[in-house]
mmCIF file with all atom_site columns, C-alpha atoms in Angstrom:
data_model
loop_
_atom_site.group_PDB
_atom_site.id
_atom_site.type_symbol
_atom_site.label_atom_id
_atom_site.label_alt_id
_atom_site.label_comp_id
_atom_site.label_asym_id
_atom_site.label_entity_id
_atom_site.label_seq_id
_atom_site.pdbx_PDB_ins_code
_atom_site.Cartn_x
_atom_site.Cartn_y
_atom_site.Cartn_z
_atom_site.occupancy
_atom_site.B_iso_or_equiv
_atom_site.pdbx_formal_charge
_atom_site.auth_seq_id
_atom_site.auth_comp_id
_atom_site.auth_asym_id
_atom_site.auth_atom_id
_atom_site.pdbx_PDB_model_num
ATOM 1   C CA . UNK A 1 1   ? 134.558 200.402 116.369 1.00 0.00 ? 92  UNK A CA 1
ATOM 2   C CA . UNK A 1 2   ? 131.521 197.991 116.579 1.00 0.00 ? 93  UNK A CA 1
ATOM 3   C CA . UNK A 1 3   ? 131.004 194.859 114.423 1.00 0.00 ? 94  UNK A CA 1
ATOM 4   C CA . UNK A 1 4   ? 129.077 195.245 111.426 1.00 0.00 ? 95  UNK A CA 1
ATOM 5   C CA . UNK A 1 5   ? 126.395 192.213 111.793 1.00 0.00 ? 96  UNK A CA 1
ATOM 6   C CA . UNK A 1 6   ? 125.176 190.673 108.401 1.00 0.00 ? 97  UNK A CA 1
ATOM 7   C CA . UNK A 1 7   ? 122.637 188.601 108.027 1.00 0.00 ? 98  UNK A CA 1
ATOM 8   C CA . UNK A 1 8   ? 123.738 185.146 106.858 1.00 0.00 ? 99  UNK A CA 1
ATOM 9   C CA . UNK A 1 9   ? 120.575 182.794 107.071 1.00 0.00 ? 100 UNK A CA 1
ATOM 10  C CA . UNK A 1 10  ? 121.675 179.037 106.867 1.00 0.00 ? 101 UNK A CA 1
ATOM 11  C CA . UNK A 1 11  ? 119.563 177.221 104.728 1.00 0.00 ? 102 UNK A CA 1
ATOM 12  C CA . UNK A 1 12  ? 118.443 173.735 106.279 1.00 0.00 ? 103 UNK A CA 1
ATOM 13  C CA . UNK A 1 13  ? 119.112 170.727 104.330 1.00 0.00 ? 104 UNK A CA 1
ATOM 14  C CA . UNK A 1 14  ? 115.881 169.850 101.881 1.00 0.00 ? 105 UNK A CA 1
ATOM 15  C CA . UNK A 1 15  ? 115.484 173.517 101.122 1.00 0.00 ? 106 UNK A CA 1
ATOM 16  C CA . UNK A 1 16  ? 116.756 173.137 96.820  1.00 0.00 ? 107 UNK A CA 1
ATOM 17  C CA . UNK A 1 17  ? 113.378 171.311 96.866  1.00 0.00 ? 108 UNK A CA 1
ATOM 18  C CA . UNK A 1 18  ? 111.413 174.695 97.668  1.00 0.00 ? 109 UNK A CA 1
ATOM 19  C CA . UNK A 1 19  ? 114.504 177.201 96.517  1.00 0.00 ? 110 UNK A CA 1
ATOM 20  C CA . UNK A 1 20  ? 113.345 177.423 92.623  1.00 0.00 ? 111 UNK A CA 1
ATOM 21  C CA . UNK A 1 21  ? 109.708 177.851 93.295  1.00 0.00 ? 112 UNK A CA 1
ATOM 22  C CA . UNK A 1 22  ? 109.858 180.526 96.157  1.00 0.00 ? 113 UNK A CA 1
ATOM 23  C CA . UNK A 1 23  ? 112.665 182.380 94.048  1.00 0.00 ? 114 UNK A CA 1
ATOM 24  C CA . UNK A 1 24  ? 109.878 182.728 90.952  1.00 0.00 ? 115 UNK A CA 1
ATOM 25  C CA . UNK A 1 25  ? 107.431 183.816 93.705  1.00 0.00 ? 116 UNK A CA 1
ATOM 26  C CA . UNK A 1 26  ? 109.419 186.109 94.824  1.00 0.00 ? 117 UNK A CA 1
ATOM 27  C CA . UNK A 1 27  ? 110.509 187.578 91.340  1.00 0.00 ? 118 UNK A CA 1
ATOM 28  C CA . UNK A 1 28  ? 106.795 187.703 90.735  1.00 0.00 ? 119 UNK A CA 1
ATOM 29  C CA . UNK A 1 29  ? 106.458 189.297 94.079  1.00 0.00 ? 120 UNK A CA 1
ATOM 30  C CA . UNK A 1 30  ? 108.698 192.058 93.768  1.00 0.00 ? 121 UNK A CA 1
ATOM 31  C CA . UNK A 1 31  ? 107.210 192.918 89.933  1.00 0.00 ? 122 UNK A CA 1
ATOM 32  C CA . UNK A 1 32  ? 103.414 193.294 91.727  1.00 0.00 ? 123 UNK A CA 1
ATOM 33  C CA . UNK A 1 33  ? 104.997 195.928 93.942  1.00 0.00 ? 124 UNK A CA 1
ATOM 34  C CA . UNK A 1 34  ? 106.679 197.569 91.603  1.00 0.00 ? 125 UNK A CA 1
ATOM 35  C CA . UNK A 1 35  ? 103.631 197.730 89.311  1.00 0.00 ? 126 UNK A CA 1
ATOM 36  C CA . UNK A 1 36  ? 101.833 201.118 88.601  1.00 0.00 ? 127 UNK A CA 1
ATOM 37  C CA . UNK A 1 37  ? 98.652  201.525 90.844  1.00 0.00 ? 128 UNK A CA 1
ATOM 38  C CA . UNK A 1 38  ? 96.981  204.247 88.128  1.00 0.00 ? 129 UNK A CA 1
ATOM 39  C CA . UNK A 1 39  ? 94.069  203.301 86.914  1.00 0.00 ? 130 UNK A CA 1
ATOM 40  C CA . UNK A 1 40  ? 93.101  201.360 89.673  1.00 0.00 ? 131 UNK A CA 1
ATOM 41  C CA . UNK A 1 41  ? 90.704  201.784 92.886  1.00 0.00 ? 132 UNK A CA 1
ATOM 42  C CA . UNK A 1 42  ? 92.516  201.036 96.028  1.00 0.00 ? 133 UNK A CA 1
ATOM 43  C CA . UNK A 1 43  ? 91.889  197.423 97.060  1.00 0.00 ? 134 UNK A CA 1
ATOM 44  C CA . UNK A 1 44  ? 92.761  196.369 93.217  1.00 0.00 ? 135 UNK A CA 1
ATOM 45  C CA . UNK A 1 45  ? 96.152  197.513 93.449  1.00 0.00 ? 136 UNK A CA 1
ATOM 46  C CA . UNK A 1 46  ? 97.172  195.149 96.162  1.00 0.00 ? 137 UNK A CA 1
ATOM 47  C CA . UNK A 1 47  ? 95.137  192.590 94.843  1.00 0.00 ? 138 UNK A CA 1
ATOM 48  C CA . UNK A 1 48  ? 98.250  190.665 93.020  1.00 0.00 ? 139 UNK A CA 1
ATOM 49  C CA . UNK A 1 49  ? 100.039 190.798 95.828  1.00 0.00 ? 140 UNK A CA 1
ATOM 50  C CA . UNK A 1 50  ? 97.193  189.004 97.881  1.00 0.00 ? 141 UNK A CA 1
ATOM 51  C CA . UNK A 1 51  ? 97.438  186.353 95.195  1.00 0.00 ? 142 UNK A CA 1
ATOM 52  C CA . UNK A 1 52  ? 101.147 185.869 95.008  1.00 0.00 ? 143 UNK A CA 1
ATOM 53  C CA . UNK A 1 53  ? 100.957 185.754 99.103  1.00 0.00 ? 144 UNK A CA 1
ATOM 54  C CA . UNK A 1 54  ? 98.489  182.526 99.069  1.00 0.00 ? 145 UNK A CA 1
ATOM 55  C CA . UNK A 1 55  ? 100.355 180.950 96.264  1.00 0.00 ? 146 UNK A CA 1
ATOM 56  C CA . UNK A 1 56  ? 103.252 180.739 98.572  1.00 0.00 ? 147 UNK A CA 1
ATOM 57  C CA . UNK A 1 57  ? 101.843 180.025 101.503 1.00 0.00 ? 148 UNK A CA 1
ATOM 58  C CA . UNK A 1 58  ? 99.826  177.106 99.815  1.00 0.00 ? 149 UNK A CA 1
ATOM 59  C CA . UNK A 1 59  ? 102.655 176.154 97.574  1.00 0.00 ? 150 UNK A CA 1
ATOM 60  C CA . UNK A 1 60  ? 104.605 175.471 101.278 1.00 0.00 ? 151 UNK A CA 1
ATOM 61  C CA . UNK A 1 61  ? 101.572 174.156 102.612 1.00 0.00 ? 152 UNK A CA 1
ATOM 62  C CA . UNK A 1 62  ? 100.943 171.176 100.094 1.00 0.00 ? 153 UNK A CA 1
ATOM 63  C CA . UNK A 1 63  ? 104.396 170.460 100.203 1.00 0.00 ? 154 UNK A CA 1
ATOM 64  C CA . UNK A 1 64  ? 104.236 169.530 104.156 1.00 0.00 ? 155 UNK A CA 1
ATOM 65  C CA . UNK A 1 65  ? 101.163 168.460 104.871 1.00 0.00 ? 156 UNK A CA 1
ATOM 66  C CA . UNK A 1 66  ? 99.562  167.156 101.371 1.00 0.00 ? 157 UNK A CA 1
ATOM 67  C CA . UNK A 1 67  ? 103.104 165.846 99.718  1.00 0.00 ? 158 UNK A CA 1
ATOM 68  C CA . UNK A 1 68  ? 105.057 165.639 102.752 1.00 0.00 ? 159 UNK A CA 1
ATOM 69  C CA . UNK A 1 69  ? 108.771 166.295 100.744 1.00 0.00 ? 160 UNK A CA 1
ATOM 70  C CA . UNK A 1 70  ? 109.743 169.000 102.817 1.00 0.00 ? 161 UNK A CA 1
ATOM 71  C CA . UNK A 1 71  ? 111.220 168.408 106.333 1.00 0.00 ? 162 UNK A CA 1
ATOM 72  C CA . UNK A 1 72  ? 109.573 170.269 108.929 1.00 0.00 ? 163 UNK A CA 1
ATOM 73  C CA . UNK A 1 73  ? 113.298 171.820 109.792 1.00 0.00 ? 164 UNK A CA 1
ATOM 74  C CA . UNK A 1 74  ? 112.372 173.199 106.334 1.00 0.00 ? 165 UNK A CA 1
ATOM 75  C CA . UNK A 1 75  ? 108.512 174.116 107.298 1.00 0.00 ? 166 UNK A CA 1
ATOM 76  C CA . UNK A 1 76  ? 109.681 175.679 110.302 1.00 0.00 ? 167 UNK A CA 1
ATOM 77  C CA . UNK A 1 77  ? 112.596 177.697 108.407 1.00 0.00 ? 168 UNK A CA 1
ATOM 78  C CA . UNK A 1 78  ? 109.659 178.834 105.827 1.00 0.00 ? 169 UNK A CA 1
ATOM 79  C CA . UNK A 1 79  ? 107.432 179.830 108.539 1.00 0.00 ? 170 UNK A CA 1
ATOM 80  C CA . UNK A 1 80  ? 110.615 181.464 110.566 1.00 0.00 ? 171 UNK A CA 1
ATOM 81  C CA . UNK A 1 81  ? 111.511 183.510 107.417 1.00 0.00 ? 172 UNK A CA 1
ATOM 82  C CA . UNK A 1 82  ? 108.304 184.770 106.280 1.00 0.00 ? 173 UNK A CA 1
ATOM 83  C CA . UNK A 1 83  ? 108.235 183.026 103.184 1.00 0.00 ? 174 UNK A CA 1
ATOM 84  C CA . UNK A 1 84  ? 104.915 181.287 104.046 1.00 0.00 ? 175 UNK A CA 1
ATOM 85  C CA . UNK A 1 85  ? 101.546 182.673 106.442 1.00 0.00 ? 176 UNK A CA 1
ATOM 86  C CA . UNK A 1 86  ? 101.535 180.817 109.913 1.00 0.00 ? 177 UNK A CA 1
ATOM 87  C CA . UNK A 1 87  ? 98.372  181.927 110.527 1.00 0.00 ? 178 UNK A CA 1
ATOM 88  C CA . UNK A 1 88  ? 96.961  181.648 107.153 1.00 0.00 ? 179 UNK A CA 1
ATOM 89  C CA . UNK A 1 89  ? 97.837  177.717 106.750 1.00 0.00 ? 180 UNK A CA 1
ATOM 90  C CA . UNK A 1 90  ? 96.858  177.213 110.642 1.00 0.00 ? 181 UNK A CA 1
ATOM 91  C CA . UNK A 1 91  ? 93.417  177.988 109.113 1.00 0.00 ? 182 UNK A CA 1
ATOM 92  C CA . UNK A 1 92  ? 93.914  175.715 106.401 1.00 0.00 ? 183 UNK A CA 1
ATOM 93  C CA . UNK A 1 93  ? 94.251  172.506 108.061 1.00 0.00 ? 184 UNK A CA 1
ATOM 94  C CA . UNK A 1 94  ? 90.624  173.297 109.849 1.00 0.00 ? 185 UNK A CA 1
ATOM 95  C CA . UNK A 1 95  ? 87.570  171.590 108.355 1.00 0.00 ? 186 UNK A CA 1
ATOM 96  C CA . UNK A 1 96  ? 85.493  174.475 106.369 1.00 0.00 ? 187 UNK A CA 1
ATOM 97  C CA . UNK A 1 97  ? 88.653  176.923 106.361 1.00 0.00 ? 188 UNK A CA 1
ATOM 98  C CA . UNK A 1 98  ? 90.257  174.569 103.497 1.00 0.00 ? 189 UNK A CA 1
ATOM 99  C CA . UNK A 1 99  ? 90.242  177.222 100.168 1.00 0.00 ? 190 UNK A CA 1
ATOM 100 C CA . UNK A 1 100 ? 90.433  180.453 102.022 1.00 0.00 ? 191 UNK A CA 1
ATOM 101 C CA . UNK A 1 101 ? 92.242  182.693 100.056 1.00 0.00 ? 192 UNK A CA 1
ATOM 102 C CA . UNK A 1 102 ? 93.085  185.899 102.708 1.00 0.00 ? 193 UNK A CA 1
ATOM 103 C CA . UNK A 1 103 ? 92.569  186.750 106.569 1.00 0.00 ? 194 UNK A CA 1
ATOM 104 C CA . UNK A 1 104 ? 90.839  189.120 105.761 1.00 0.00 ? 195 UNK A CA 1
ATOM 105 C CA . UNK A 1 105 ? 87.572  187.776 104.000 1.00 0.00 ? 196 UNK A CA 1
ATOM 106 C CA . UNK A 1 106 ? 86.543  185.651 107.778 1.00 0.00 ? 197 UNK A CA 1
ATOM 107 C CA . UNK A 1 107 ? 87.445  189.108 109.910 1.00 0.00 ? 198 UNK A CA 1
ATOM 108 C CA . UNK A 1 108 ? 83.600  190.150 110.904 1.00 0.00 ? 199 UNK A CA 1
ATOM 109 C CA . UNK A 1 109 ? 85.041  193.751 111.438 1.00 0.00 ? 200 UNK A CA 1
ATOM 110 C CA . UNK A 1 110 ? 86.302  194.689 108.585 1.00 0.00 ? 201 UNK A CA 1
ATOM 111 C CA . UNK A 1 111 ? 82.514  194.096 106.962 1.00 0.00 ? 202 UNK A CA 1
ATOM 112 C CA . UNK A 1 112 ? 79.541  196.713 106.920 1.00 0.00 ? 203 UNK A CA 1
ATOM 113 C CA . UNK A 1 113 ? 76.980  194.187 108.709 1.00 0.00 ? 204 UNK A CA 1
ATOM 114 C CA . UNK A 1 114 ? 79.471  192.559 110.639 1.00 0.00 ? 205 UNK A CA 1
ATOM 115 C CA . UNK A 1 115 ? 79.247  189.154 108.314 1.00 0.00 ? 206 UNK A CA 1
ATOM 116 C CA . UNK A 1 116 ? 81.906  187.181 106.300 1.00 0.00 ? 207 UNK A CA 1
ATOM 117 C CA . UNK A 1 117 ? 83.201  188.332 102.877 1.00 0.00 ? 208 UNK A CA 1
ATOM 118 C CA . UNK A 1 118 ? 80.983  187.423 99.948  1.00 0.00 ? 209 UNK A CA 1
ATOM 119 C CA . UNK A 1 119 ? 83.810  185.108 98.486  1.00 0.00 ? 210 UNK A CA 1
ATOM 120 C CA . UNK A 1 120 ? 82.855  182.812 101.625 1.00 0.00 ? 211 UNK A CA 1
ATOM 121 C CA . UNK A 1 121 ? 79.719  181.937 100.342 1.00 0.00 ? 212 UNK A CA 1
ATOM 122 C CA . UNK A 1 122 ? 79.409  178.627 97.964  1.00 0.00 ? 213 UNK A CA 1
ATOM 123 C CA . UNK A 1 123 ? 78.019  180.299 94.196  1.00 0.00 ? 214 UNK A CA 1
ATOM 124 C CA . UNK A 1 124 ? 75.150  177.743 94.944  1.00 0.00 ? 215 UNK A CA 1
ATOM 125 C CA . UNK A 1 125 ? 73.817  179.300 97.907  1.00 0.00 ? 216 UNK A CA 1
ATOM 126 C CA . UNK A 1 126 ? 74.449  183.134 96.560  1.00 0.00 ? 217 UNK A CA 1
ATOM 127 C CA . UNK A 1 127 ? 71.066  184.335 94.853  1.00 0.00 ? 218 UNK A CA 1
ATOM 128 C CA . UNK A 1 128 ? 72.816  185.951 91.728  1.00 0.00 ? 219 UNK A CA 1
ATOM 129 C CA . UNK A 1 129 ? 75.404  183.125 90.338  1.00 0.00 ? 220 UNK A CA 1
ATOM 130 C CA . UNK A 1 130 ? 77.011  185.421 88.655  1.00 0.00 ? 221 UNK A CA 1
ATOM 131 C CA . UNK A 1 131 ? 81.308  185.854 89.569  1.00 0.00 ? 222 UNK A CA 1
ATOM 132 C CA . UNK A 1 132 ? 81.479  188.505 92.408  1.00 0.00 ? 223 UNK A CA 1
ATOM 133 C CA . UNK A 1 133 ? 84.849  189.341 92.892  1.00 0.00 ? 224 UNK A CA 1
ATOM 134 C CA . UNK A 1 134 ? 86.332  189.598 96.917  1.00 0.00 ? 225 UNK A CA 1
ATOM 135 C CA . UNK A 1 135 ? 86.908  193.655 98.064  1.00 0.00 ? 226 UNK A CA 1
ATOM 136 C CA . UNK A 1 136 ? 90.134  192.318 99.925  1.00 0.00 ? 227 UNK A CA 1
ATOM 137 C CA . UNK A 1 137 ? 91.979  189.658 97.711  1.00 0.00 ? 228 UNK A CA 1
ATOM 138 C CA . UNK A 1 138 ? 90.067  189.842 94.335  1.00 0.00 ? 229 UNK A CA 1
#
């Protein structure tokens, strides 16, 4: 009879700074998905989920590279475990790139004219200042 493998993750030593934080995420998380998606077109119903997403990754983020409490055993553990974006916060510590909320919004292809999302461009340089909210993240 084969060995029944379970998954027992060790937790690296520094990780009760993060544990309470991501756990709340992650509560949050798990009450976005479960949230009912009547009502509402398409891209709005993943929209919390986009939200939750960045507030992880950056919560991970500021606590390496702004704060610097976190090992980066712990950082790399995060990253490892898919409780923050690697690619999301590699964008994030390039000049310009610094309050990008999604992926999605700099990807030319997913856009009609093959431009950047409209939540890229400052509200000074838009020529209605009114709020426009992002089709990807909200």
């Amino acid at each position: 009879m084969p060995k029944i493998r379970t998954k027992r993750t060790k937790f690296p030593k520094g990780w009760e700074l993060l544990e309470d934080t991501i756990n709340a995420l992650n509560a949050k998380m798990k009450e976005a998905e479960d949230e009912s998606h009547e009502g509402k077109r398409k891209n709005e119903s993943v929209w919390p989920i986009f939200r939750i997403h960045h507030q992880r990754s950056r919560y991970i983020f500021e606590m390496y590279y702004q704060k610097k409490q976190i090992s980066k055993e712990v950082y790399e553990f995060c990253l490892r475990e898919g409780y923050a974006d690697a690619a999301l916060i590699a964008k994030w510590k390039k000049q310009g790139y610094e309050k990008l909320c999604c992926l999605r919004c700099i990807q030319q292809l997913d856009t009609n004219f093959g431009t950047a999302c409209i939540c890229r461009v400052p509200v000074g340089n838009r020529e209605d200042k009114r709020l426009i909210e992002c089709v990807h993240c909200g």
